[in-house]
Short mmCIF file of C-alpha atoms in Angstrom, two decimals:
data_model
loop_
_atom_site.label_atom_id
_atom_site.label_comp_id
_atom_site.label_asym_id
_atom_site.label_seq_id
_atom_site.Cartn_x
_atom_site.Cartn_y
_atom_site.Cartn_z
CA MET A 38 -75.00 -7.27 -15.25
CA PRO A 39 -75.46 -5.58 -18.82
CA ASN A 40 -72.58 -3.17 -18.05
CA LEU A 41 -70.36 -6.09 -17.17
CA ARG A 42 -71.36 -7.95 -20.26
CA ARG A 43 -70.70 -4.93 -22.48
CA LEU A 44 -67.24 -4.55 -20.84
CA VAL A 45 -66.32 -8.07 -21.34
CA ASN A 46 -67.51 -7.84 -24.93
CA GLU A 47 -65.17 -4.86 -25.54
CA LEU A 48 -62.23 -6.61 -23.88
CA PHE A 49 -62.79 -10.06 -25.10
CA PRO A 50 -65.01 -9.93 -28.37
CA HIS A 51 -64.06 -13.34 -29.56
CA GLN A 52 -65.90 -14.99 -26.86
CA SER A 53 -69.33 -14.09 -28.54
CA ILE A 54 -71.42 -12.71 -25.72
CA VAL A 55 -74.56 -11.01 -26.97
CA CYS A 56 -75.78 -8.11 -24.85
CA ASP A 57 -79.50 -7.66 -25.25
CA ALA A 58 -81.34 -6.11 -22.37
CA ASN A 59 -84.60 -7.91 -23.42
CA SER A 60 -83.37 -11.40 -24.31
CA GLY A 61 -80.73 -11.59 -21.37
CA LEU A 62 -77.36 -13.39 -21.65
CA THR A 63 -76.62 -15.48 -24.82
CA LEU A 64 -73.42 -17.31 -24.92
CA GLY A 65 -71.69 -19.43 -27.63
CA MET A 66 -72.47 -22.41 -25.48
CA PRO A 67 -75.24 -23.38 -22.95
CA ILE A 68 -74.60 -22.25 -19.41
CA GLN A 69 -76.82 -22.31 -16.37
CA ALA A 70 -78.13 -19.03 -15.17
CA SER A 71 -76.73 -19.65 -11.78
CA GLY A 72 -73.25 -19.79 -13.28
CA GLN A 73 -73.48 -16.57 -15.46
CA MET A 74 -71.84 -14.32 -13.05
CA HIS A 75 -69.08 -16.89 -12.35
CA TYR A 76 -68.60 -17.19 -16.10
CA LEU A 77 -68.56 -13.42 -16.78
CA PHE A 78 -66.11 -12.73 -13.98
CA GLY A 79 -63.79 -15.50 -15.13
CA MET A 80 -63.85 -14.14 -18.72
CA LEU A 81 -63.16 -10.73 -17.42
CA LEU A 82 -59.96 -11.94 -15.68
CA ASP A 83 -59.04 -13.92 -18.63
CA ALA A 84 -59.47 -10.82 -20.82
CA LEU A 85 -57.31 -8.75 -18.47
CA SER A 86 -54.41 -11.43 -18.62
CA PHE A 87 -54.22 -10.63 -22.29
CA CYS A 88 -53.05 -7.15 -21.53
CA CYS A 89 -50.70 -8.22 -18.83
CA PRO A 90 -50.13 -11.21 -16.54
CA VAL A 91 -52.69 -11.42 -13.61
CA VAL A 92 -52.05 -12.92 -10.21
CA PHE A 93 -55.47 -13.57 -8.28
CA PHE A 94 -54.42 -14.18 -4.64
CA VAL A 95 -56.84 -15.43 -2.00
CA ASP A 96 -55.78 -15.52 1.67
CA ASP A 97 -57.35 -17.41 4.64
CA LEU A 98 -59.02 -19.99 2.35
CA GLN A 99 -59.87 -21.99 5.48
CA TRP A 100 -62.65 -19.61 6.58
CA ALA A 101 -64.20 -19.21 2.96
CA ASP A 102 -67.88 -20.26 2.88
CA ALA A 103 -69.27 -22.66 0.29
CA ALA A 104 -70.43 -19.85 -2.03
CA SER A 105 -66.95 -18.32 -2.17
CA ILE A 106 -65.32 -21.63 -2.81
CA LYS A 107 -67.68 -22.32 -5.60
CA LEU A 108 -66.82 -19.02 -7.21
CA ILE A 109 -63.05 -19.76 -6.89
CA THR A 110 -63.51 -23.14 -8.33
CA SER A 111 -65.53 -21.87 -11.25
CA LEU A 112 -62.79 -19.28 -11.92
CA VAL A 113 -59.92 -21.89 -11.95
CA ASN A 114 -61.98 -24.10 -14.25
CA ILE A 115 -63.12 -21.17 -16.59
CA VAL A 116 -59.84 -19.32 -17.07
CA GLY A 117 -57.71 -21.18 -19.53
CA ALA A 118 -60.51 -23.49 -20.69
CA PRO A 119 -60.83 -24.34 -24.38
CA GLN A 120 -62.56 -21.70 -26.53
CA PHE A 121 -66.02 -22.28 -28.07
CA ASP A 122 -64.42 -22.95 -31.47
CA GLY A 123 -62.31 -25.77 -29.95
CA SER A 124 -59.06 -23.89 -29.90
CA SER A 125 -56.97 -23.80 -26.87
CA SER A 126 -56.57 -20.88 -24.58
CA VAL A 127 -53.35 -19.32 -23.56
CA SER A 128 -54.12 -17.66 -20.32
CA ARG A 129 -51.57 -15.65 -18.25
CA MET A 130 -53.55 -16.01 -15.05
CA LEU A 131 -52.00 -17.33 -11.91
CA PHE A 132 -54.22 -18.36 -8.97
CA ILE A 133 -52.61 -18.47 -5.61
CA GLY A 134 -54.51 -19.63 -2.45
CA ALA A 135 -53.23 -19.65 1.08
CA CYS A 136 -54.82 -21.67 3.99
CA ARG A 137 -54.00 -23.04 7.35
CA VAL A 138 -53.84 -26.78 7.66
CA ASP A 139 -54.05 -27.73 11.29
CA GLU A 140 -56.16 -29.19 13.98
CA ASP A 141 -58.24 -25.91 14.08
CA VAL A 142 -59.45 -26.02 10.53
CA ALA A 143 -59.08 -29.81 9.73
CA GLY A 144 -62.83 -30.41 9.67
CA VAL A 145 -63.67 -27.34 7.31
CA THR A 146 -65.56 -29.22 4.63
CA PRO A 147 -65.77 -26.59 1.88
CA MET A 148 -61.91 -26.03 1.80
CA ASN A 149 -61.22 -29.87 1.99
CA ASN A 150 -63.62 -30.38 -1.06
CA PHE A 151 -61.98 -27.58 -2.84
CA LEU A 152 -58.45 -28.97 -2.16
CA GLN A 153 -59.71 -32.41 -3.37
CA GLN A 154 -61.08 -30.87 -6.66
CA LEU A 155 -57.64 -29.06 -7.21
CA GLU A 156 -55.85 -32.53 -7.00
CA SER A 157 -57.75 -33.68 -10.07
CA CYS A 158 -56.62 -30.66 -12.02
CA GLY A 159 -53.39 -30.21 -13.82
CA ASN A 160 -50.97 -27.37 -13.46
CA THR A 161 -51.61 -27.31 -9.67
CA THR A 162 -48.61 -26.94 -7.35
CA TYR A 163 -48.80 -27.35 -3.56
CA VAL A 164 -46.22 -25.41 -1.42
CA THR A 165 -45.96 -26.33 2.32
CA LEU A 166 -44.58 -23.37 4.28
CA LYS A 167 -42.70 -24.62 7.45
CA GLY A 168 -41.22 -22.68 10.28
CA PHE A 169 -37.73 -21.34 10.49
CA THR A 170 -34.78 -23.73 10.78
CA LEU A 171 -32.16 -22.74 13.18
CA GLU A 172 -29.91 -21.68 10.30
CA SER A 173 -32.56 -19.51 8.64
CA LEU A 174 -33.71 -17.97 11.83
CA ASN A 175 -30.03 -17.06 12.55
CA GLU A 176 -29.73 -15.63 9.13
CA MET A 177 -32.89 -13.46 9.63
CA ILE A 178 -31.90 -12.20 12.90
CA SER A 179 -28.30 -11.48 11.81
CA GLU A 180 -29.61 -9.42 8.92
CA ALA A 181 -32.26 -7.59 11.09
CA LEU A 182 -29.59 -6.70 13.64
CA CYS A 183 -26.86 -5.89 11.08
CA LEU A 184 -24.51 -8.32 12.95
CA PRO A 185 -22.34 -11.32 11.90
CA ARG A 186 -24.16 -14.62 12.12
CA ARG A 187 -21.49 -15.94 14.60
CA LYS A 188 -22.42 -13.09 16.83
CA THR A 189 -26.27 -13.68 16.69
CA ARG A 190 -25.89 -17.47 17.01
CA SER A 191 -26.39 -17.61 20.65
CA LEU A 192 -29.46 -15.48 20.61
CA SER A 193 -30.85 -17.41 17.74
CA GLU A 194 -30.46 -20.69 19.45
CA VAL A 195 -32.46 -19.46 22.47
CA VAL A 196 -35.20 -17.87 20.21
CA TYR A 197 -35.52 -21.21 18.32
CA GLN A 198 -35.72 -23.19 21.49
CA LYS A 199 -38.46 -20.95 22.77
CA THR A 200 -40.38 -20.82 19.54
CA GLN A 201 -39.67 -23.85 17.64
CA GLY A 202 -39.25 -21.62 14.48
CA MET A 203 -42.89 -20.71 14.22
CA PRO A 204 -42.84 -17.23 12.49
CA LEU A 205 -45.52 -15.68 14.44
CA PHE A 206 -44.05 -16.89 17.78
CA VAL A 207 -40.53 -15.56 16.66
CA ILE A 208 -42.00 -12.23 15.88
CA GLU A 209 -43.95 -11.86 19.05
CA PHE A 210 -41.12 -13.21 21.21
CA LEU A 211 -38.54 -10.80 19.72
CA ASP A 212 -41.13 -8.06 20.24
CA ALA A 213 -41.41 -8.95 23.92
CA LEU A 214 -37.69 -8.90 24.34
CA LEU A 215 -37.52 -5.35 22.90
CA THR A 216 -40.33 -4.24 25.05
CA GLU A 217 -38.71 -5.58 28.33
CA LYS A 218 -35.35 -4.37 27.12
CA LEU A 219 -33.78 -7.81 27.05
CA LEU A 220 -32.72 -6.89 23.52
CA PHE A 221 -31.58 -3.37 23.28
CA HIS A 222 -29.63 -0.88 21.08
CA ASP A 223 -26.57 0.89 22.35
CA ALA A 224 -25.51 3.96 20.23
CA ALA A 225 -21.76 2.90 20.70
CA THR A 226 -21.82 -0.78 20.40
CA GLY A 227 -25.17 -1.50 18.48
CA TRP A 228 -27.50 -4.27 19.39
CA ASP A 229 -26.81 -6.25 22.48
CA TRP A 230 -28.51 -8.78 24.78
CA ASP A 231 -27.85 -11.02 27.71
CA VAL A 232 -28.25 -14.72 26.68
CA ASP A 233 -29.01 -15.80 30.21
CA SER A 234 -31.72 -13.11 30.68
CA VAL A 235 -33.34 -14.12 27.32
CA ASP A 236 -33.11 -17.70 28.17
CA LEU A 237 -35.05 -16.99 31.51
CA LYS A 238 -37.79 -15.22 29.53
CA ALA A 239 -40.90 -17.40 29.65
CA ILE A 240 -42.99 -18.06 26.51
CA SER A 241 -46.68 -18.87 26.64
CA LYS A 242 -47.94 -22.40 25.76
CA SER A 243 -49.83 -20.96 22.87
CA VAL A 244 -49.38 -17.84 20.64
CA ALA A 245 -52.98 -16.82 21.50
CA GLU A 246 -51.81 -16.30 25.22
CA LEU A 247 -48.77 -14.37 23.95
CA LEU A 248 -50.97 -12.08 21.86
CA THR A 249 -53.45 -11.73 24.71
CA ARG A 250 -50.68 -10.44 27.06
CA LYS A 251 -49.49 -8.02 24.25
CA LEU A 252 -53.18 -6.58 23.86
CA GLN A 253 -53.37 -6.21 27.69
CA ARG A 254 -50.44 -3.82 27.56
CA LEU A 255 -52.31 -1.53 25.19
CA PRO A 256 -53.97 1.81 26.32
CA PRO A 257 -57.63 1.02 27.42
CA ASP A 258 -59.13 3.10 24.56
CA VAL A 259 -57.09 1.23 21.85
CA LEU A 260 -57.96 -2.13 23.44
CA THR A 261 -61.69 -1.34 23.49
CA GLY A 262 -61.48 -0.52 19.86
CA LEU A 263 -59.84 -3.72 19.07
CA LYS A 264 -62.50 -5.83 21.06
CA VAL A 265 -65.27 -4.06 19.35
CA ALA A 266 -63.77 -4.54 15.97
CA SER A 267 -63.25 -8.16 16.80
CA CYS A 268 -67.00 -8.70 16.90
CA PHE A 269 -67.08 -8.43 13.21
CA GLY A 270 -64.44 -11.09 12.54
CA PRO A 271 -60.92 -10.77 10.85
CA HIS A 272 -62.06 -7.97 8.52
CA VAL A 273 -64.35 -4.78 9.06
CA ASP A 274 -65.24 -2.14 6.49
CA PHE A 275 -64.85 1.51 7.46
CA HIS A 276 -68.64 2.15 6.87
CA VAL A 277 -69.35 -0.33 9.52
CA ILE A 278 -66.89 1.47 11.87
CA GLU A 279 -68.58 4.75 11.14
CA ALA A 280 -72.04 3.23 11.88
CA ILE A 281 -70.90 2.11 15.33
CA GLU A 282 -68.69 4.97 16.17
CA ASP A 283 -71.23 6.18 18.98
CA PHE A 284 -72.12 2.79 20.17
CA ASP A 285 -71.04 3.68 23.75
CA SER A 286 -72.01 6.63 25.66
CA SER A 287 -68.52 6.72 27.20
CA GLY A 288 -67.23 8.47 24.13
CA SER A 289 -64.97 5.63 22.95
CA SER A 290 -63.72 6.26 19.51
CA ILE A 291 -63.04 3.23 17.29
CA MET A 292 -61.15 4.63 14.32
CA PRO A 293 -58.33 6.42 16.21
CA ALA A 294 -57.96 3.06 18.25
CA LEU A 295 -57.55 1.13 15.10
CA LEU A 296 -55.00 3.56 13.76
CA ALA A 297 -53.15 3.24 17.04
CA ALA A 298 -53.36 -0.58 16.58
CA ARG A 299 -51.90 -0.31 13.15
CA ALA A 300 -48.88 1.31 14.51
CA GLU A 301 -48.40 -1.70 16.85
CA GLY A 302 -48.60 -4.06 13.91
CA LEU A 303 -51.77 -5.61 15.11
CA ILE A 304 -53.87 -4.57 12.00
CA ASP A 305 -53.54 -3.64 8.46
CA ILE A 306 -55.68 -1.01 6.65
CA ALA A 307 -56.09 -1.36 2.86
CA GLY A 308 -58.56 1.03 1.23
CA GLN A 309 -61.79 1.11 3.10
CA THR A 310 -61.03 -2.14 5.10
CA SER A 311 -59.45 -2.89 8.44
CA SER A 312 -57.91 -6.34 8.89
CA TYR A 313 -56.17 -8.00 11.79
CA THR A 314 -52.66 -9.09 10.76
CA HIS A 315 -53.42 -12.63 11.91
CA ASP A 316 -56.77 -14.30 12.72
CA LEU A 317 -55.42 -15.40 16.09
CA ILE A 318 -55.08 -11.56 17.06
CA GLN A 319 -58.78 -11.16 16.28
CA GLN A 320 -59.59 -14.35 18.43
CA ALA A 321 -57.51 -13.02 21.15
CA ALA A 322 -59.17 -9.66 21.26
CA PHE A 323 -62.56 -11.11 21.19
CA GLY A 324 -61.48 -13.50 23.98
CA LEU A 325 -60.69 -10.44 26.17
CA ILE A 326 -64.43 -9.53 26.19
CA PRO A 327 -65.88 -11.13 29.34
CA THR A 328 -68.42 -13.87 28.27
CA ALA A 329 -71.19 -12.18 30.62
CA ASP A 330 -70.80 -9.09 28.48
CA ARG A 331 -70.62 -10.40 24.85
CA VAL A 332 -74.49 -10.60 24.32
CA ALA A 333 -75.11 -7.00 25.67
CA LEU A 334 -72.21 -5.58 23.53
CA LEU A 335 -73.38 -7.41 20.27
CA LEU A 336 -77.01 -6.22 20.91
CA LYS A 337 -75.65 -2.58 21.45
CA LEU A 338 -73.63 -2.85 18.12
CA VAL A 339 -76.51 -4.20 15.97
CA SER A 340 -78.84 -1.42 17.36
CA CYS A 341 -76.47 1.42 16.01
#
């Protein structure tokens, strides 16, 4: 904490934070001890925004716990708030939050409360992302295949009818067409397909079933790695992976499996963290673990 206070003092001296190891944190206005870290972090972001604009992006807000929501709410309220001397603050901070709003998360109370609080604030913009329209889907497929839109129209109509324009469905359906060679590339003529064959291609009732079938086509060692990683949720740190590397006497190796899964577009790796590219992929991977085996697997992992 003292180091953070000194850093904020250096970057943002006019906020009058007194760094005294004995007396603790002294601010130009009263603040509860429980909010000190929130306040300091908010001031740090505000200070950084004086050097250059800062974008603070938080994804998957629907899974955030109450403590995380409280921190984000504090930051939104702190950054750009009036200064202690009454002068207005000109902040170059932009907060962006992404969340799912569907039947799976409709009852998530912390996020709902957070959204309600945002409605009472100014300078808040809601952007609802919808699926592809037929025209936008055809434009995307046309550009991806480097073909005129009139040429890809028939394929786009079938894809739209199968997926209703939902982006994740579209991606997985096109990937399935490639895997089954219903959409193929010829060196002489370029991309081609048989509309009737594509039309006969079945699509799952849910994207989870589609992802499950995709996971089941993976090599056994890669699938094992994904199932183990799914036990830790949508994100898992590398130090956790290292700790459980020898969880099974069969010699299964988790890290190479995750690297192979990244090549399949199933996970992303950023820094020292591995994340599923969509939380439904994590749910599908966890769902492939037989119910009778889950307790034993979890006990084996926590004992590593």
